[in-house]
Every structure is written in structure tokens, then in C-alpha cells.
Amino acid sequence: MSLPGSPAATVSAPLPARAVALLPVLSDNYVMVLHDEHQAVVVDPAVAAPVAAWLEAQQLELVAVLQTHHHSDHIGGTVELLRRWPHARVYAAAADRERIPFQSDSLGDGDRFTLLGRAVEVMAVPGHTSAHLAYYLPGGPGYNAELFCGDTLFAGGCGRLFEGTPAQMHDSLQRLAALPADTRVWCAHEYTETNLRWALSCRPEDRPIVERLAAVLDQRAADRPTVPSSIGLERATNLFVRSGSVAEMADLRASRNDWRG
Ligand code: ZN
Ligand code: FE
């Protein structure tokens, strides 16, 4: 786990085996690093320099990059990281072969592989983009289940529908919501406070949302990240996850897009 602030602030005493570190980059992006004592897997490196600096400081070898989708704030640092670690694999959607041309391992829904001794399950979750992937790592003795979901499921929200339909996003979120409740949700942006302020404007009396927003305001006041969330928390407080129909999903998405708080 990690501390807030610059990536260097996440450096701490001996690394626990198979931890996930969170590196804040750009204005509100998070780059996640799954690692053991020697090797690292980076999820959606928006930029290279702070990621490379953190890996070097920890003396970690980059062995793989997981890409959730083709947007520049998710793939922007990958090619530069490959110059420093040319043997690293790059996992991405086969359907994004043209938009993520540096991929070495081309994936589709249901594909499975192993990284750092952890099983990785690929889930196609279209909606934000047409070929968006999520990576689910089941839990086991001594380690959590992890979900790297890019810009599909956010803490308290979901991604904009740039290429997909409300029906696709509804299906994608319902699949993610069916994962175990204690799965940690590592989304790629710090949008939680705004998402929950919007949610509360829609459901002013909703006790779980009221309580979560209060907790999130405390976290943000202390300059702490609100990521990771959990599947259980999203089921309880995320209006998009709670949405019972495609029509409601479409209405919620339009409301969120228009919301200026
Ligand atoms: Zn995106
Ligand atoms: Fe993004």
C-alpha cells in the first residue's frame, strides 16, 4: 500500500510480497504497480519518468505492462518504459492492435495467464471504449483479490461512454459487480469525491452514499487517495452499479455528464 503525494512518497520499508503500489501521476491519474521483491507489473503507465524512477528506487525489474485501453493517459509511458526494460511483455486487447501497436500479448475476454505467481483473468468490459479490458486477479492465502479496471468502473462512478452504449456499460459493470465483495478496485483516476457529490445530489437521503462521501472528504482533506475501493463498497454506493436497467444507466450517465456541482 502507499502514501499520498509524489511517487517517491510511496517508497517505504521492506516491500511485502506481492503488494500493489499506487503512483499518482498527471492531474488525477493513478498508475498501479503489482510487485514482489524483485519484479514488477505496471498497469496503465500514463507517463514513464515517475514510474521508472519508482521502480529504480525499489530496485524492481519491469516484467510486464497491462493496458486497459488505448487512451493516452493510460498508454503514454509504455514505449519509453520498454526502452529501459526491453524484455517486458505488454498485454492489451487484440481488438486494439492498431491503437496499441506495441502490444506483445493480444488478449480477449476469458483469456488467462500468470504474472508474478498470480493468476490474471481478462474481462472484456466495453462502454468507455469499444475494446476496454479489465484484469481480475483472484485472491488467495495471504493476498487480496485485485481488479484493475481502468476507466470502466470508478469509485462511485463509471467512465464516459466514448465508444460504447449504455447497454454495454451496464453489462460490463454488472460483470465486475459480481466479483467477490472484498476484491480491491484499482481504478485509474481520482474522481471519487466528485462522483459521490453527484450521487448525493441524485439521492440526497441515501445513507450509504452520505457516509461514504463523509469518509472520502476526510481522506481528501488528508491528501490521501480514495483508491482502492472494493466491489462491496461499489455495490452499496455506486449508482451505476446499483442501476437496475439500461434505461436507468443511460439517465444516470447523462445526469453525470451534465453535472457541474
Ligand atoms: Zn480513458
Ligand atoms: Fe483515463
mmCIF file of C-alpha atoms and ligand atoms in Angstrom:
data_model
loop_
_atom_site.group_PDB
_atom_site.id
_atom_site.type_symbol
_atom_site.label_atom_id
_atom_site.label_comp_id
_atom_site.label_asym_id
_atom_site.label_seq_id
_atom_site.Cartn_x
_atom_site.Cartn_y
_atom_site.Cartn_z
ATOM 1 C CA MET A 1 0.000 0.000 0.000
ATOM 2 C CA SER A 2 1.094 3.538 -0.369
ATOM 3 C CA LEU A 3 1.241 7.023 0.945
ATOM 4 C CA PRO A 4 -0.092 10.050 -0.887
ATOM 5 C CA GLY A 5 1.818 12.722 -2.676
ATOM 6 C CA SER A 6 4.688 12.291 -5.090
ATOM 7 C CA PRO A 7 5.594 8.810 -6.278
ATOM 8 C CA ALA A 8 8.712 8.962 -4.125
ATOM 9 C CA ALA A 9 6.458 9.210 -1.081
ATOM 10 C CA THR A 10 5.280 5.661 -1.698
ATOM 11 C CA VAL A 11 8.757 4.300 -1.010
ATOM 12 C CA SER A 12 8.805 2.674 2.385
ATOM 13 C CA ALA A 13 10.407 -0.075 4.433
ATOM 14 C CA PRO A 14 10.792 -3.639 3.125
ATOM 15 C CA LEU A 15 8.277 -4.435 0.449
ATOM 16 C CA PRO A 16 5.670 -7.024 1.344
ATOM 17 C CA ALA A 17 5.484 -9.876 -1.143
ATOM 18 C CA ARG A 18 3.071 -9.260 -3.991
ATOM 19 C CA ALA A 19 1.947 -5.799 -2.948
ATOM 20 C CA VAL A 20 0.176 -3.225 -5.061
ATOM 21 C CA ALA A 21 1.592 0.299 -5.046
ATOM 22 C CA LEU A 22 -0.309 3.345 -6.272
ATOM 23 C CA LEU A 23 1.590 6.098 -8.090
ATOM 24 C CA PRO A 24 -0.273 9.384 -8.631
ATOM 25 C CA VAL A 25 0.662 10.977 -11.980
ATOM 26 C CA LEU A 26 -0.616 13.837 -14.153
ATOM 27 C CA SER A 27 -3.545 15.704 -12.603
ATOM 28 C CA ASP A 28 -5.671 12.802 -11.395
ATOM 29 C CA ASN A 29 -4.339 9.527 -12.884
ATOM 30 C CA TYR A 30 -3.168 6.532 -10.896
ATOM 31 C CA VAL A 31 -0.607 4.050 -12.167
ATOM 32 C CA MET A 32 -0.707 0.761 -10.256
ATOM 33 C CA VAL A 33 2.326 -1.437 -9.696
ATOM 34 C CA LEU A 34 1.900 -5.082 -8.693
ATOM 35 C CA HIS A 35 5.229 -6.343 -7.428
ATOM 36 C CA ASP A 36 7.149 -8.834 -5.373
ATOM 37 C CA GLU A 37 10.669 -8.295 -4.012
ATOM 38 C CA HIS A 38 12.304 -8.329 -7.447
ATOM 39 C CA GLN A 39 9.828 -7.855 -10.268
ATOM 40 C CA ALA A 40 7.004 -5.508 -11.140
ATOM 41 C CA VAL A 41 3.940 -5.345 -13.354
ATOM 42 C CA VAL A 42 2.706 -1.842 -14.192
ATOM 43 C CA VAL A 43 -0.908 -1.081 -15.071
ATOM 44 C CA ASP A 44 -1.648 1.771 -17.494
ATOM 45 C CA PRO A 45 1.522 3.863 -17.312
ATOM 46 C CA ALA A 46 0.285 7.292 -18.368
ATOM 47 C CA VAL A 47 3.843 8.601 -18.237
ATOM 48 C CA ALA A 48 7.213 6.889 -17.911
ATOM 49 C CA ALA A 49 9.518 9.045 -15.810
ATOM 50 C CA PRO A 50 7.905 8.802 -12.354
ATOM 51 C CA VAL A 51 7.145 5.119 -12.883
ATOM 52 C CA ALA A 52 10.729 4.326 -13.936
ATOM 53 C CA ALA A 53 12.075 6.379 -11.031
ATOM 54 C CA TRP A 54 9.935 4.477 -8.551
ATOM 55 C CA LEU A 55 10.917 1.082 -9.996
ATOM 56 C CA GLU A 56 14.604 2.051 -9.927
ATOM 57 C CA ALA A 57 14.338 3.268 -6.342
ATOM 58 C CA GLN A 58 12.803 -0.056 -5.343
ATOM 59 C CA GLN A 59 15.314 -1.987 -7.483
ATOM 60 C CA LEU A 60 12.463 -3.700 -9.308
ATOM 61 C CA GLU A 61 12.644 -5.149 -12.810
ATOM 62 C CA LEU A 62 9.658 -4.332 -15.012
ATOM 63 C CA VAL A 63 8.414 -7.636 -16.458
ATOM 64 C CA ALA A 64 5.009 -6.635 -17.825
ATOM 65 C CA VAL A 65 2.643 -3.785 -18.610
ATOM 66 C CA LEU A 66 -1.121 -4.304 -18.505
ATOM 67 C CA GLN A 67 -3.113 -1.932 -20.721
ATOM 68 C CA THR A 68 -6.823 -1.481 -20.096
ATOM 69 C CA HIS A 69 -7.493 0.730 -23.125
ATOM 70 C CA HIS A 70 -5.841 2.924 -25.731
ATOM 71 C CA HIS A 71 -6.276 6.439 -24.287
ATOM 72 C CA SER A 72 -3.037 8.386 -23.997
ATOM 73 C CA ASP A 73 -3.379 8.863 -20.238
ATOM 74 C CA HIS A 74 -3.120 5.051 -19.961
ATOM 75 C CA ILE A 75 -0.522 4.100 -22.595
ATOM 76 C CA GLY A 76 1.547 7.289 -22.834
ATOM 77 C CA GLY A 77 4.557 5.988 -20.891
ATOM 78 C CA THR A 78 4.742 2.426 -22.147
ATOM 79 C CA VAL A 79 7.104 2.809 -25.104
ATOM 80 C CA GLU A 80 9.601 4.734 -23.008
ATOM 81 C CA LEU A 81 9.446 2.094 -20.259
ATOM 82 C CA LEU A 82 10.149 -0.562 -22.894
ATOM 83 C CA ARG A 83 13.361 1.255 -23.836
ATOM 84 C CA ARG A 84 14.590 0.807 -20.264
ATOM 85 C CA TRP A 85 13.136 -2.722 -19.841
ATOM 86 C CA PRO A 86 13.058 -4.154 -23.395
ATOM 87 C CA HIS A 87 12.074 -7.661 -22.246
ATOM 88 C CA ALA A 88 8.831 -6.537 -20.588
ATOM 89 C CA ARG A 89 5.665 -8.030 -22.069
ATOM 90 C CA VAL A 90 2.789 -5.687 -22.983
ATOM 91 C CA TYR A 91 -0.699 -7.132 -22.551
ATOM 92 C CA ALA A 92 -3.564 -5.413 -24.363
ATOM 93 C CA ALA A 93 -6.767 -6.128 -26.267
ATOM 94 C CA ALA A 94 -6.329 -7.865 -29.613
ATOM 95 C CA ALA A 95 -9.093 -5.589 -30.877
ATOM 96 C CA ASP A 96 -6.809 -2.623 -30.064
ATOM 97 C CA ARG A 97 -3.843 -3.947 -32.038
ATOM 98 C CA GLU A 98 -3.828 -0.830 -34.191
ATOM 99 C CA ARG A 99 -4.325 1.619 -31.348
ATOM 100 C CA ILE A 100 -1.851 -0.163 -29.019
ATOM 101 C CA PRO A 101 0.649 -1.366 -31.637
ATOM 102 C CA PHE A 102 3.426 -2.135 -29.136
ATOM 103 C CA GLN A 103 1.439 -4.954 -27.508
ATOM 104 C CA SER A 104 3.244 -8.305 -27.330
ATOM 105 C CA ASP A 105 0.349 -10.374 -25.952
ATOM 106 C CA SER A 106 -3.031 -9.791 -27.589
ATOM 107 C CA LEU A 107 -5.993 -10.598 -25.381
ATOM 108 C CA GLY A 108 -9.707 -11.219 -25.443
ATOM 109 C CA ASP A 109 -12.439 -11.954 -22.940
ATOM 110 C CA GLY A 110 -11.776 -15.024 -20.826
ATOM 111 C CA ASP A 111 -8.039 -15.237 -21.506
ATOM 112 C CA ARG A 112 -5.939 -16.286 -18.517
ATOM 113 C CA PHE A 113 -2.260 -16.043 -17.762
ATOM 114 C CA THR A 114 0.082 -15.834 -14.771
ATOM 115 C CA LEU A 115 2.195 -12.905 -13.592
ATOM 116 C CA LEU A 116 4.413 -12.954 -10.504
ATOM 117 C CA GLY A 117 2.756 -16.202 -9.496
ATOM 118 C CA ARG A 118 -0.707 -14.634 -9.616
ATOM 119 C CA ALA A 119 -3.472 -15.791 -11.927
ATOM 120 C CA VAL A 120 -4.772 -12.993 -14.163
ATOM 121 C CA GLU A 121 -8.218 -13.227 -15.765
ATOM 122 C CA VAL A 122 -9.112 -10.963 -18.676
ATOM 123 C CA MET A 123 -12.586 -9.446 -18.815
ATOM 124 C CA ALA A 124 -13.824 -7.523 -21.863
ATOM 125 C CA VAL A 125 -15.717 -4.531 -20.438
ATOM 126 C CA PRO A 126 -16.774 -2.304 -23.354
ATOM 127 C CA GLY A 127 -18.506 1.014 -22.805
ATOM 128 C CA HIS A 128 -15.849 3.678 -22.188
ATOM 129 C CA THR A 129 -14.074 2.351 -25.278
ATOM 130 C CA SER A 130 -15.053 -0.491 -27.592
ATOM 131 C CA ALA A 131 -12.145 -2.745 -26.589
ATOM 132 C CA HIS A 132 -11.694 -1.868 -22.910
ATOM 133 C CA LEU A 133 -10.297 -4.698 -20.746
ATOM 134 C CA ALA A 134 -10.282 -5.276 -17.005
ATOM 135 C CA TYR A 135 -7.806 -7.575 -15.260
ATOM 136 C CA TYR A 136 -9.010 -9.651 -12.317
ATOM 137 C CA LEU A 137 -6.528 -11.374 -10.017
ATOM 138 C CA PRO A 138 -8.292 -13.818 -7.687
ATOM 139 C CA GLY A 139 -7.273 -13.716 -4.044
ATOM 140 C CA GLY A 140 -5.509 -16.492 -2.198
ATOM 141 C CA PRO A 141 -3.863 -17.286 1.125
ATOM 142 C CA GLY A 142 -2.212 -14.083 2.309
ATOM 143 C CA TYR A 143 -3.205 -11.834 -0.567
ATOM 144 C CA ASN A 144 -6.225 -9.899 -1.747
ATOM 145 C CA ALA A 145 -8.246 -10.255 -4.906
ATOM 146 C CA GLU A 146 -7.408 -7.289 -7.145
ATOM 147 C CA LEU A 147 -9.264 -5.668 -10.033
ATOM 148 C CA PHE A 148 -7.542 -3.300 -12.435
ATOM 149 C CA CYS A 149 -10.454 -1.729 -14.267
ATOM 150 C CA GLY A 150 -9.050 1.378 -15.980
ATOM 151 C CA ASP A 151 -11.815 3.838 -16.852
ATOM 152 C CA THR A 152 -14.771 1.410 -16.709
ATOM 153 C CA LEU A 153 -15.675 1.277 -13.016
ATOM 154 C CA PHE A 154 -14.662 4.287 -10.922
ATOM 155 C CA ALA A 155 -15.064 4.677 -7.184
ATOM 156 C CA GLY A 156 -18.619 5.977 -7.039
ATOM 157 C CA GLY A 157 -18.937 6.259 -10.804
ATOM 158 C CA CYS A 158 -18.116 4.906 -14.243
ATOM 159 C CA GLY A 159 -16.332 6.070 -17.362
ATOM 160 C CA ARG A 160 -17.875 8.230 -20.049
ATOM 161 C CA LEU A 161 -19.355 6.353 -22.998
ATOM 162 C CA PHE A 162 -16.936 7.450 -25.717
ATOM 163 C CA GLU A 163 -17.386 4.366 -27.884
ATOM 164 C CA GLY A 164 -19.959 2.184 -26.200
ATOM 165 C CA THR A 165 -23.646 2.092 -25.419
ATOM 166 C CA PRO A 166 -25.426 2.281 -22.068
ATOM 167 C CA ALA A 167 -26.297 -1.397 -22.535
ATOM 168 C CA GLN A 168 -22.630 -2.331 -22.902
ATOM 169 C CA MET A 169 -21.618 -0.312 -19.853
ATOM 170 C CA HIS A 170 -24.484 -1.806 -17.858
ATOM 171 C CA ASP A 171 -23.349 -5.336 -18.742
ATOM 172 C CA SER A 172 -19.709 -4.509 -18.050
ATOM 173 C CA LEU A 173 -20.466 -3.060 -14.624
ATOM 174 C CA GLN A 174 -22.749 -5.947 -13.677
ATOM 175 C CA ARG A 175 -19.988 -8.429 -14.524
ATOM 176 C CA LEU A 176 -17.485 -6.523 -12.408
ATOM 177 C CA ALA A 177 -20.011 -6.168 -9.570
ATOM 178 C CA ALA A 178 -20.393 -9.960 -9.488
ATOM 179 C CA LEU A 179 -16.758 -10.386 -8.396
ATOM 180 C CA PRO A 180 -16.154 -11.153 -4.698
ATOM 181 C CA ALA A 181 -17.121 -8.273 -2.402
ATOM 182 C CA ASP A 182 -13.646 -7.956 -0.903
ATOM 183 C CA THR A 183 -11.971 -7.524 -4.310
ATOM 184 C CA ARG A 184 -9.922 -4.350 -4.242
ATOM 185 C CA VAL A 185 -10.916 -1.981 -7.063
ATOM 186 C CA TRP A 186 -7.974 -0.113 -8.556
ATOM 187 C CA CYS A 187 -9.465 2.433 -10.951
ATOM 188 C CA ALA A 188 -7.261 4.785 -12.939
ATOM 189 C CA HIS A 189 -8.496 8.200 -11.783
ATOM 190 C CA GLU A 190 -9.145 10.078 -8.545
ATOM 191 C CA TYR A 191 -12.732 11.103 -9.328
ATOM 192 C CA THR A 192 -14.335 9.763 -6.171
ATOM 193 C CA GLU A 193 -15.295 12.977 -4.391
ATOM 194 C CA THR A 194 -16.962 14.465 -7.468
ATOM 195 C CA ASN A 195 -18.703 11.183 -8.233
ATOM 196 C CA LEU A 196 -20.157 10.962 -4.733
ATOM 197 C CA ARG A 197 -21.185 14.639 -4.629
ATOM 198 C CA TRP A 198 -23.101 13.991 -7.838
ATOM 199 C CA ALA A 199 -24.572 10.748 -6.470
ATOM 200 C CA LEU A 200 -25.746 12.552 -3.341
ATOM 201 C CA SER A 201 -27.361 15.249 -5.491
ATOM 202 C CA CYS A 202 -29.368 12.438 -7.132
ATOM 203 C CA ARG A 203 -30.149 10.555 -3.871
ATOM 204 C CA PRO A 204 -29.928 13.108 -1.018
ATOM 205 C CA GLU A 205 -31.310 10.712 1.603
ATOM 206 C CA ASP A 206 -29.154 7.714 0.692
ATOM 207 C CA ARG A 207 -27.417 6.701 3.912
ATOM 208 C CA PRO A 208 -24.575 4.601 2.361
ATOM 209 C CA ILE A 209 -23.719 7.434 -0.033
ATOM 210 C CA VAL A 210 -23.861 10.065 2.730
ATOM 211 C CA GLU A 211 -21.500 8.012 4.869
ATOM 212 C CA ARG A 212 -19.119 7.238 2.056
ATOM 213 C CA LEU A 213 -18.882 10.875 0.973
ATOM 214 C CA ALA A 214 -18.054 11.874 4.548
ATOM 215 C CA ALA A 215 -15.262 9.293 4.659
ATOM 216 C CA VAL A 216 -13.960 10.390 1.264
ATOM 217 C CA LEU A 217 -13.917 14.060 2.303
ATOM 218 C CA ASP A 218 -11.767 13.069 5.289
ATOM 219 C CA GLN A 219 -9.401 11.138 3.014
ATOM 220 C CA ARG A 220 -9.089 14.012 0.574
ATOM 221 C CA ALA A 221 -8.593 16.580 3.347
ATOM 222 C CA ALA A 222 -5.654 14.453 4.480
ATOM 223 C CA ASP A 223 -4.425 14.276 0.846
ATOM 224 C CA ARG A 224 -4.886 10.511 0.793
ATOM 225 C CA PRO A 225 -6.034 8.532 -2.265
ATOM 226 C CA THR A 226 -9.544 7.073 -2.212
ATOM 227 C CA VAL A 227 -8.321 4.188 -4.377
ATOM 228 C CA PRO A 228 -8.518 1.246 -3.920
ATOM 229 C CA SER A 229 -12.212 0.878 -3.390
ATOM 230 C CA SER A 230 -13.864 -2.539 -3.093
ATOM 231 C CA ILE A 231 -16.544 -4.345 -5.059
ATOM 232 C CA GLY A 232 -18.695 -4.486 -1.911
ATOM 233 C CA LEU A 233 -18.459 -0.728 -1.414
ATOM 234 C CA GLU A 234 -19.321 -0.081 -5.058
ATOM 235 C CA ARG A 235 -22.340 -2.376 -4.848
ATOM 236 C CA ALA A 236 -23.564 -0.348 -1.870
ATOM 237 C CA THR A 237 -22.832 3.199 -3.046
ATOM 238 C CA ASN A 238 -22.246 3.366 -6.811
ATOM 239 C CA LEU A 239 -25.448 4.437 -8.584
ATOM 240 C CA PHE A 240 -24.231 2.996 -11.899
ATOM 241 C CA VAL A 241 -23.596 -0.387 -10.308
ATOM 242 C CA ARG A 242 -26.916 -0.225 -8.444
ATOM 243 C CA SER A 243 -28.783 0.756 -11.609
ATOM 244 C CA GLY A 244 -31.436 -1.851 -12.377
ATOM 245 C CA SER A 245 -31.842 -1.264 -16.098
ATOM 246 C CA VAL A 246 -30.162 0.008 -19.217
ATOM 247 C CA ALA A 247 -32.578 2.960 -19.313
ATOM 248 C CA GLU A 248 -31.622 3.975 -15.787
ATOM 249 C CA MET A 249 -27.939 3.621 -16.682
ATOM 250 C CA ALA A 250 -28.447 5.939 -19.664
ATOM 251 C CA ASP A 251 -30.254 8.513 -17.499
ATOM 252 C CA LEU A 252 -27.566 8.382 -14.822
ATOM 253 C CA ARG A 253 -24.783 8.753 -17.389
ATOM 254 C CA ALA A 254 -26.481 11.815 -18.928
ATOM 255 C CA SER A 255 -27.013 13.316 -15.479
ATOM 256 C CA ARG A 256 -23.366 12.757 -14.518
ATOM 257 C CA ASN A 257 -22.113 14.237 -17.803
ATOM 258 C CA ASP A 258 -24.170 17.387 -17.250
ATOM 259 C CA TRP A 259 -23.395 17.771 -13.559
ATOM 260 C CA ARG A 260 -21.344 20.820 -12.643
ATOM 261 C CA GLY A 261 -21.654 20.567 -8.840
HETATM 262 ZN ZN ZN B 1 -9.970 6.570 -20.818
HETATM 263 FE FE FE B 2 -8.318 7.836 -18.339
#
